[in-house]
Amino acid sequence: MKYFFLQATLSRSLPFGEAGGALTHILFLSTTLFFIGMYGLFTRRNMITILMAVELILNSVNINFVAFNKYLYPGKLDGIFFSIFVITIAAAEAAVAIAIIINLYRSHHSIDVEDASELKY
Amino acid sequence: MGTDFLILMKQEWMVIAIIFILMFIKIGSNEWKNERILNLVNILLLINFILGLFWNQEGTLFNEMYKTNPLIVAEKNILSLGTYIIALQAYSWLKNHQHVLEFYILLLSTLVGMFFMISAGNLLMFYLGLELSSIPLAAIANFDLEKRKSSEAAFKFIISSAFSSGLLLFGISLIYGLTGTLTFTELSQHLNGNPLEIFAFVLFIAGFGFKISAVPFHLWTADVYEGAPVSVTSYLSVISKGAVLFVFVSILYTVFKPIAITWYNILFILSVLTMIIGNLFAIRQQNLKRFLAFSSIAQVGFILVGISGASREGSASVVYFVLIYVFSNLGAFGVVGLVSALSGKENIDDYKSFYKNNPLLSWVLAISLFSLAGIPPTAGFFGKFFLLISGAGQGNYLLITIAALNMIVSLYYYLKVIKAIFMDPNDNPIEKLAIPASPKLALFICVAGIVLTGLMSYVYEYIYSLATSF
């Protein structure tokens, strides 16, 4: 019940015109995903999981781009191209991050962030 | 059209050419000695800087994806100069390192990324440049592979930069949804200040805040600066931050011009917080690299005061201040890096009676710190003066008063270091250090820059003549 109320408010207040109804669901999904990623980033203690949380944030951005492109601006492909570039760069970022984590594991023998806390204040 | 992209993108092509030369050397021969490679790189970067000054044209490429004009060329030249100085300073650290070529290949890739970011005329191009300038930096923050602190710093850097670009991207995606375009010139016509736009803009500014380490987003800065090798730290604090600041100004002044009142208020809060917290934390630092990290956070606070001016003076004073900041911060980091590479000491207590055995280095450090603090004969004073004048143009004298008071607070901790160098007694001070030729040249350039940039008024006038009006 609460959800439907929220959805009705959102689709009335968002400035997206006709397509608002279907788009609202997708925006709801992507925003939720964004905040789940943010929550995971701040609460998780395992470095790989933190990395996965960041990937969630980037994927929520991809959903946004594709949805906006399909429902609001179907004539041009800006949003879809942007999401392709985001996926590519996320892969590069993950590669470098995992290389750093492997190197950190060699010296710390752990990938828990609590163990990597020499630098403080 | 045919050769347009060769001439307009001249500076990018030159850096890419240097990267390829280094790659060929890496693949071709293992016989080269480190000294020879380092000298070659320094000469190539000098040629890059000098050629960057001539034959520049104005124009746009690739359907406004890429644009260039005299101001952008000047900004790129400032970054090239800074990279040259850092390459000179890195000499004593890299001389005995195994992977010299990889270091420069990664470093110059980030420089190419920054050039593309500054020249971007489209949010996609801007994002690609930003990522190209931050991912390789994380790799070189970990360049001392066996050091525990170094890998911890690199991890913190890559996660916070990935998170910040996530925030930025979410903002960009909302802006795309609202306007349907990614081109800067079209974006500014579509924005009108509805609540979702403000939300997108807040996410956008949070992403930028991470990159320039403004206060609520500054937590990674000190850790990364302490853990990374000194040359990488100075690159992060000067070149990378300067590039993002240039883009920040141009995006705020062109794309987000319709919501200028909103971003003025946000910048007001951010700059007050940044100055106060940066200064207070700098007071209690013992490690010099950490100390310079917090001092650079406080400097960003002053720069934000200048940006909030929202006028032609604002744009000019930021570029002028970054030029001075390149000289003064690199002077300070040059001395710290040299001492750290040759004697392994980084604490302020170790610098007591530093003047006794190393008068030259002491004077360079003292002049740089005076310039960072903003004492009149040095250029730092003029830089801060123009920033505050630009901020005062908005008529908000509360902000200017807070900034002026913070300059006094910052004097305290800069003078504390100078007192340790010249006055405090110490039984076994750092012994006399033999300075190799290229770091000496770098320090000379820095001191000359600090002294001359402020006194030669036409530097500011030249930058002002290029600056974009609001």
XYZ file of C-alpha atoms in Angstrom:
591
model
C 0.000 0.000 0.000
C 2.731 2.364 1.063
C 4.695 1.505 -2.074
C 1.807 2.375 -4.383
C 1.373 5.684 -2.659
C 5.081 6.382 -3.118
C 4.910 5.399 -6.744
C 1.927 7.625 -7.389
C 3.662 10.579 -5.766
C 6.852 9.958 -7.677
C 5.228 9.704 -11.074
C 3.274 12.878 -10.461
C 6.201 14.888 -9.175
C 8.964 13.751 -11.510
C 9.285 15.965 -14.565
C 9.226 13.139 -17.109
C 5.793 13.622 -18.701
C 3.974 10.746 -20.434
C 6.564 8.013 -19.891
C 6.598 8.651 -16.141
C 4.561 5.562 -15.211
C 6.761 2.776 -16.561
C 9.933 4.722 -15.993
C 9.194 5.230 -12.308
C 9.468 1.530 -11.586
C 12.863 1.344 -13.207
C 14.087 4.466 -11.460
C 12.898 2.977 -8.192
C 14.966 -0.142 -8.903
C 18.092 1.780 -9.873
C 17.916 4.135 -6.899
C 17.469 1.200 -4.543
C 20.443 -0.522 -6.119
C 22.478 2.652 -5.741
C 21.774 2.906 -2.037
C 22.291 -0.826 -1.443
C 25.710 -0.364 -3.015
C 26.424 2.633 -0.827
C 25.321 0.708 2.289
C 27.535 -2.221 1.336
C 30.488 0.077 0.755
C 30.249 1.515 4.238
C 29.431 -1.631 6.222
C 31.364 -4.472 4.585
C 34.763 -5.430 5.944
C 36.004 -7.631 3.112
C 37.848 -5.731 0.368
C 36.431 -7.805 -2.485
C 32.907 -7.255 -1.197
C 33.548 -3.517 -1.030
C 34.593 -3.678 -4.651
C 31.366 -5.511 -5.487
C 29.391 -2.784 -3.729
C 31.047 -0.180 -5.948
C 30.085 -2.261 -8.983
C 26.458 -2.173 -7.773
C 26.572 1.619 -7.787
C 27.952 1.645 -11.333
C 25.298 -0.848 -12.482
C 22.526 1.292 -11.069
C 23.909 4.115 -13.214
C 23.776 1.829 -16.265
C 20.123 0.997 -15.611
C 19.376 4.699 -15.348
C 21.045 5.499 -18.640
C 19.410 2.701 -20.582
C 15.965 3.406 -19.141
C 16.145 7.132 -19.819
C 17.305 6.448 -23.336
C 14.557 3.941 -24.095
C 11.602 5.795 -22.573
C 12.439 9.448 -22.982
C 14.890 9.921 -25.849
C 14.525 6.907 -28.162
C 15.734 8.876 -31.192
C 19.368 9.148 -30.072
C 21.701 6.589 -28.534
C 23.674 8.779 -26.088
C 22.565 6.898 -22.988
C 23.288 3.428 -24.348
C 26.763 4.459 -25.486
C 27.444 5.969 -22.099
C 26.463 2.741 -20.354
C 28.793 0.740 -22.637
C 31.664 3.009 -21.641
C 30.729 2.741 -17.963
C 30.822 -1.076 -18.178
C 34.240 -0.989 -19.870
C 35.734 1.387 -17.345
C 34.240 -0.526 -14.421
C 36.095 -3.587 -15.698
C 39.379 -1.658 -15.881
C 38.807 -0.272 -12.406
C 38.097 -3.751 -11.000
C 41.263 -5.110 -12.621
C 43.479 -2.470 -11.012
C 41.674 -2.756 -7.669
C 42.084 -6.536 -7.571
C 45.770 -6.208 -8.460
C 46.170 -3.819 -5.541
C 44.257 -6.156 -3.218
C 46.463 -9.108 -4.226
C 49.552 -7.061 -3.517
C 48.085 -5.972 -0.191
C 47.350 -9.601 0.668
C 51.025 -10.448 0.131
C 52.127 -7.997 2.803
C 49.173 -8.127 5.218
C 48.084 -11.801 4.797
C 44.467 -10.672 5.010
C 41.932 -8.787 2.929
C 39.973 -7.464 5.877
C 39.952 -3.663 5.947
C 40.407 -3.677 9.723
C 43.855 -5.175 9.240
C 44.939 -2.418 6.889
C 44.739 0.450 9.332
C 48.254 1.750 9.786
C 47.430 5.155 8.358
C 45.219 7.055 10.778
C 44.270 10.567 11.800
C 39.099 18.891 -41.779
C 41.735 16.270 -42.640
C 44.626 17.407 -40.484
C 42.575 19.386 -37.984
C 42.695 16.759 -35.325
C 46.479 16.577 -35.569
C 46.951 20.267 -34.896
C 44.207 20.906 -32.365
C 45.102 17.871 -30.270
C 48.806 18.634 -30.507
C 49.508 18.469 -26.769
C 47.755 15.115 -26.352
C 49.608 13.681 -29.338
C 52.950 14.758 -27.908
C 52.373 13.057 -24.574
C 51.111 9.935 -26.359
C 54.258 9.995 -28.511
C 56.408 10.093 -25.375
C 54.478 7.126 -23.956
C 55.124 5.180 -27.159
C 58.828 6.039 -27.189
C 59.106 4.757 -23.612
C 57.200 1.599 -24.526
C 59.541 0.904 -27.435
C 62.528 1.319 -25.143
C 60.901 -1.027 -22.650
C 60.259 -3.709 -25.268
C 63.456 -3.137 -27.208
C 66.307 -3.243 -24.760
C 66.968 -4.077 -21.145
C 70.484 -2.691 -21.336
C 69.644 0.912 -20.577
C 70.830 2.246 -17.250
C 68.354 4.030 -15.018
C 70.248 7.326 -15.152
C 70.116 7.333 -18.915
C 66.365 6.615 -19.002
C 65.641 9.292 -16.417
C 67.636 11.900 -18.304
C 65.901 10.936 -21.539
C 62.479 11.279 -19.920
C 63.384 14.659 -18.475
C 64.536 15.939 -21.859
C 61.392 14.613 -23.569
C 59.157 16.281 -20.982
C 61.053 19.551 -21.372
C 60.562 19.383 -25.156
C 56.886 18.614 -24.543
C 56.521 21.678 -22.343
C 58.359 24.020 -24.717
C 56.537 22.828 -27.841
C 53.259 23.161 -25.968
C 53.774 26.925 -25.846
C 53.742 27.417 -29.629
C 51.456 26.848 -32.605
C 48.239 26.493 -30.712
C 44.882 26.931 -32.371
C 41.308 27.283 -31.286
C 38.494 24.993 -32.319
C 36.276 22.004 -31.670
C 36.476 18.421 -32.877
C 34.304 15.313 -33.050
C 30.906 16.973 -32.855
C 31.932 19.187 -29.883
C 33.301 16.231 -27.922
C 36.675 17.939 -27.820
C 37.283 21.667 -27.670
C 40.323 23.815 -27.224
C 40.989 27.522 -26.718
C 43.875 29.663 -25.397
C 42.813 29.266 -21.749
C 42.718 25.460 -22.051
C 46.117 25.505 -23.745
C 47.528 27.606 -20.901
C 46.075 25.205 -18.324
C 47.611 22.238 -20.110
C 50.955 24.017 -20.199
C 50.798 24.561 -16.446
C 50.210 20.828 -15.993
C 53.068 19.947 -18.384
C 55.397 22.234 -16.470
C 54.386 20.654 -13.176
C 54.948 17.162 -14.569
C 58.396 18.184 -15.784
C 59.317 19.486 -12.332
C 58.044 16.276 -10.707
C 60.029 14.153 -13.163
C 63.157 16.092 -12.226
C 62.443 15.621 -8.526
C 61.732 11.908 -8.848
C 65.325 11.354 -9.983
C 66.795 10.510 -6.591
C 63.910 8.168 -5.769
C 63.809 6.314 -9.103
C 67.559 6.062 -9.620
C 67.705 2.694 -7.882
C 64.198 1.520 -8.744
C 63.647 -1.510 -10.954
C 60.643 -0.300 -12.933
C 61.405 3.235 -14.041
C 59.754 3.028 -17.452
C 56.489 1.648 -16.125
C 56.307 4.536 -13.690
C 56.534 7.115 -16.453
C 54.193 5.240 -18.784
C 51.499 5.194 -16.094
C 52.196 8.768 -15.023
C 51.970 10.127 -18.559
C 48.773 8.138 -19.234
C 47.160 10.033 -16.394
C 48.451 13.265 -17.912
C 46.766 12.398 -21.223
C 43.578 11.695 -19.285
C 43.758 15.102 -17.651
C 44.311 16.813 -20.995
C 41.230 15.136 -22.444
C 39.266 15.972 -19.314
C 40.169 19.662 -19.536
C 39.320 19.748 -23.235
C 36.049 17.880 -22.865
C 32.948 19.436 -24.391
C 30.723 16.505 -23.533
C 29.990 14.681 -20.301
C 31.022 11.321 -21.783
C 34.422 12.675 -22.813
C 34.792 14.312 -19.426
C 34.048 11.053 -17.625
C 36.499 9.084 -19.765
C 39.239 11.635 -19.125
C 38.535 11.605 -15.401
C 38.815 7.823 -15.208
C 41.926 7.709 -17.374
C 43.480 10.205 -14.988
C 42.566 8.354 -11.796
C 42.895 4.587 -12.434
C 46.627 4.577 -13.378
C 47.260 6.908 -10.434
C 46.043 4.201 -8.065
C 48.508 1.810 -9.666
C 51.434 4.175 -9.165
C 50.351 5.021 -5.617
C 51.289 1.385 -4.965
C 54.590 1.704 -6.781
C 56.762 0.730 -3.818
C 55.295 -2.772 -3.991
C 56.830 -4.159 -0.825
C 55.790 -1.305 1.484
C 52.714 -2.014 3.608
C 51.667 1.616 3.808
C 51.905 2.029 0.065
C 49.442 -0.744 -0.743
C 47.048 0.402 1.947
C 47.119 3.902 0.487
C 46.531 2.583 -3.025
C 43.537 0.555 -1.877
C 42.013 3.556 -0.151
C 42.629 5.643 -3.239
C 41.059 3.273 -5.760
C 37.974 2.624 -3.641
C 37.339 6.276 -2.887
C 37.945 7.301 -6.476
C 35.634 4.548 -7.744
C 32.971 5.576 -5.244
C 33.301 9.234 -6.149
C 33.003 8.517 -9.846
C 29.937 6.406 -9.006
C 28.332 9.429 -7.342
C 29.337 11.636 -10.226
C 27.896 9.176 -12.736
C 24.585 8.926 -10.917
C 24.396 12.701 -11.076
C 25.258 12.655 -14.779
C 22.617 10.003 -15.479
C 19.908 12.100 -13.786
C 21.009 15.166 -15.703
C 20.845 13.133 -18.904
C 17.343 11.992 -18.011
C 16.223 15.552 -17.422
C 17.752 17.164 -20.479
C 18.340 14.394 -23.015
C 21.752 15.674 -23.985
C 25.334 15.344 -22.823
C 26.894 18.270 -24.670
C 27.944 21.167 -22.440
C 26.618 23.919 -24.696
C 23.162 22.335 -24.955
C 22.988 21.361 -21.281
C 23.166 24.948 -20.062
C 20.093 25.854 -22.132
C 17.980 23.058 -20.635
C 18.686 23.429 -16.918
C 16.130 25.412 -14.945
C 16.642 24.490 -11.290
C 13.900 21.988 -10.484
C 14.458 19.791 -7.380
C 15.682 16.701 -9.245
C 18.266 18.842 -10.999
C 19.459 20.145 -7.640
C 19.742 16.556 -6.391
C 21.755 15.582 -9.469
C 23.922 18.624 -8.984
C 24.590 17.741 -5.338
C 25.729 14.248 -6.399
C 27.855 15.865 -9.089
C 29.528 18.207 -6.626
C 30.070 15.319 -4.170
C 31.999 13.460 -6.870
C 34.076 16.549 -7.556
C 34.544 17.108 -3.832
C 36.257 13.731 -3.562
C 38.634 14.533 -6.391
C 39.649 17.957 -5.077
C 39.388 16.766 -1.433
C 36.991 19.407 -0.162
C 36.098 18.764 3.442
C 33.246 16.366 3.952
C 34.937 14.219 1.299
C 38.572 14.659 2.325
C 39.048 11.547 4.461
C 41.131 9.603 1.955
C 43.527 12.467 1.261
C 45.884 12.384 4.202
C 46.167 8.582 4.232
C 46.922 8.344 0.530
C 49.388 11.228 0.652
C 51.281 9.644 3.513
C 51.356 6.137 2.103
C 52.184 6.859 -1.528
C 55.773 7.558 -2.678
C 56.620 11.280 -2.391
C 56.714 11.911 -6.138
C 53.264 10.391 -6.538
C 52.022 12.428 -3.582
C 53.224 15.644 -5.132
C 51.647 14.643 -8.443
C 48.351 13.920 -6.692
C 48.336 17.117 -4.706
C 49.340 19.458 -7.509
C 48.707 18.131 -11.002
C 45.715 15.902 -10.447
C 44.011 18.372 -8.137
C 44.821 21.299 -10.416
C 43.355 19.555 -13.470
C 40.118 18.741 -11.656
C 39.894 22.328 -10.388
C 40.232 23.693 -13.932
C 37.393 21.455 -15.113
C 35.340 22.289 -12.041
C 35.541 26.001 -12.824
C 34.677 25.586 -16.473
C 31.733 23.261 -15.769
C 30.323 25.466 -13.009
C 30.719 28.618 -15.087
C 29.262 27.258 -18.306
C 27.041 24.212 -17.742
C 25.585 25.050 -14.340
C 25.313 28.774 -14.933
C 21.465 28.711 -14.692
C 21.621 27.447 -11.090
C 24.417 29.777 -9.987
C 22.679 30.747 -6.737
C 22.472 27.107 -5.625
C 26.095 26.369 -6.254
C 27.183 29.598 -4.651
C 25.536 28.494 -1.404
C 27.035 25.014 -1.638
C 30.508 26.426 -2.320
C 30.134 28.834 0.596
C 29.543 25.980 3.063
C 32.175 23.721 1.489
C 34.881 26.371 1.482
C 34.293 27.422 5.098
C 34.388 23.790 6.256
C 37.418 22.988 4.104
C 39.473 25.910 5.356
C 38.664 25.434 9.033
C 39.024 21.644 9.229
C 42.066 21.541 6.942
C 43.818 24.099 9.123
C 42.873 22.540 12.451
C 44.041 19.088 11.401
C 47.260 20.442 9.910
C 48.224 21.884 13.307
C 48.452 18.490 14.988
C 50.418 16.606 12.312
C 53.901 15.239 12.936
C 54.603 13.585 9.585
C 55.559 16.209 6.999
C 53.740 14.492 4.125
C 50.545 14.345 6.180
C 51.118 17.941 7.192
C 51.381 19.007 3.558
C 48.269 16.940 2.778
C 46.171 18.896 5.255
C 47.745 22.162 4.174
C 46.734 21.323 0.600
C 43.175 20.667 1.797
C 43.146 24.127 3.375
C 44.470 25.631 0.114
C 41.528 24.063 -1.744
C 39.261 25.919 0.673
C 40.800 29.209 -0.448
C 40.476 28.194 -4.096
C 36.768 27.495 -3.544
C 36.402 31.052 -2.198
C 37.849 32.285 -5.496
C 35.566 30.037 -7.562
C 32.495 31.229 -5.666
C 33.170 34.706 -7.067
C 31.418 33.637 -10.286
C 33.108 36.224 -12.462
C 35.924 36.563 -14.933
C 38.236 37.299 -12.002
C 37.176 34.000 -10.458
C 38.235 31.986 -13.458
C 41.503 33.909 -13.854
C 42.459 33.856 -10.183
C 41.989 30.086 -9.935
C 44.305 29.425 -12.903
C 46.812 31.942 -11.526
C 46.697 30.433 -8.053
C 47.156 26.905 -9.382
C 50.234 28.099 -11.298
C 51.708 29.506 -8.082
C 50.567 26.472 -6.122
C 52.481 24.239 -8.574
C 55.696 26.098 -7.758
C 55.262 26.432 -4.005
C 53.888 22.976 -3.271
C 56.409 21.274 -5.533
C 59.187 23.232 -3.843
C 58.080 21.925 -0.448
C 57.479 18.382 -1.704
C 60.795 18.453 -3.565
C 62.756 19.030 -0.374
C 60.673 16.529 1.608
C 61.056 13.913 -1.130
C 64.802 14.452 -1.392
C 65.302 14.119 2.361
C 63.008 11.080 2.476
C 64.820 9.373 -0.419
C 68.331 10.083 0.901
C 67.898 9.734 4.667
C 64.453 8.126 5.145
C 63.267 10.782 7.584
C 59.811 12.362 7.260
C 58.869 13.747 10.685
C 58.914 17.392 11.673
C 61.052 16.525 14.713
C 63.730 15.072 12.433
C 63.994 18.457 10.715
C 65.185 20.254 13.848
C 68.429 22.116 13.137
C 68.101 21.106 9.507
C 69.638 24.484 8.622
C 72.952 23.586 10.248
C 74.008 21.066 7.590
C 71.697 21.858 4.685
C 71.315 25.624 4.327
C 70.265 25.488 0.669
C 67.450 22.970 1.175
C 66.322 24.841 4.300
C 65.954 28.069 2.389
C 64.018 26.394 -0.432
C 61.644 24.760 2.065
C 61.240 28.027 3.972
C 60.473 30.056 0.831
C 57.964 27.461 -0.341
C 56.223 27.398 3.025
C 56.125 31.211 3.121
C 54.543 31.153 -0.318
C 51.972 28.570 0.792
C 51.186 30.710 3.834
C 50.876 33.828 1.674
C 53.612 36.148 2.951
C 53.936 39.245 0.687
C 57.163 39.120 -1.326
C 56.407 35.576 -2.485
C 53.861 34.767 -5.182
C 51.550 32.973 -2.754
C 50.422 36.310 -1.368
C 49.316 37.588 -4.765
C 47.560 34.328 -5.549
C 45.528 34.432 -2.346
C 44.927 38.155 -2.745
C 43.300 37.662 -6.148
C 41.266 34.702 -4.871
C 39.842 36.760 -2.010
C 39.212 39.772 -4.273
C 37.260 37.520 -6.604
C 35.290 36.043 -3.698
C 34.542 39.538 -2.373
C 32.906 40.378 -5.706
C 29.795 38.550 -4.483
C 29.477 40.949 -1.540
C 29.511 38.186 1.070
C 32.046 39.630 3.511
C 31.433 36.927 6.111
C 33.131 34.412 3.814
C 36.066 36.743 3.176
C 36.496 37.406 6.897
C 36.556 33.683 7.669
C 39.098 33.146 4.876
C 41.325 35.961 6.140
C 41.201 34.628 9.706
C 42.078 31.166 8.440
C 45.158 32.551 6.732
C 46.381 33.653 10.150
C 45.743 30.193 11.597
C 47.639 28.632 8.717
C 50.627 30.901 9.433
C 50.959 29.210 12.827
C 51.647 25.733 11.532
C 53.784 26.807 8.584
C 55.952 28.854 10.932
C 56.153 25.889 13.303
C 58.024 23.935 10.633
C 60.238 26.902 9.830
C 61.011 27.317 13.538
C 62.013 23.653 13.740
C 64.350 24.056 10.761
C 66.105 27.239 11.830
C 65.837 27.535 15.611
C 65.180 24.307 17.491
C 68.316 22.642 18.874
C 69.024 19.047 17.950
C 71.936 16.805 18.928
C 72.121 14.787 15.734
C 70.561 16.767 12.887
C 70.238 15.311 9.368
C 73.742 15.223 7.889
C 74.698 17.063 4.730
C 72.854 15.629 1.738
C 74.415 15.482 -1.714
C 71.776 16.809 -4.131
C 71.912 15.363 -7.668
C 71.774 17.815 -10.575
C 68.175 17.335 -11.716
C 66.452 17.799 -8.326
C 68.623 20.877 -7.910
C 67.339 22.220 -11.214
C 63.748 21.456 -10.123
C 64.208 23.334 -6.852
C 65.741 26.248 -8.735
C 62.726 26.405 -11.093
C 60.367 26.314 -8.115
C 62.111 29.127 -6.249
C 62.381 31.226 -9.396
C 58.688 30.645 -10.045
C 57.726 31.599 -6.491
C 59.716 34.811 -6.594
C 58.996 35.919 -10.159
C 55.352 34.928 -10.778
C 54.147 37.334 -8.130
C 56.342 40.250 -9.158
C 55.764 40.033 -12.901
C 52.250 41.425 -13.106
C 51.767 40.529 -16.751
C 51.445 36.846 -15.843
C 48.132 37.607 -14.153
C 47.140 40.041 -16.885
C 47.836 37.416 -19.534
C 45.768 34.789 -17.723
C 42.996 37.345 -17.160
C 42.936 38.165 -20.873
C 42.347 34.473 -21.630
C 39.822 33.751 -18.892
C 36.216 32.950 -19.686
C 33.734 35.567 -18.618
C 30.785 34.452 -16.533
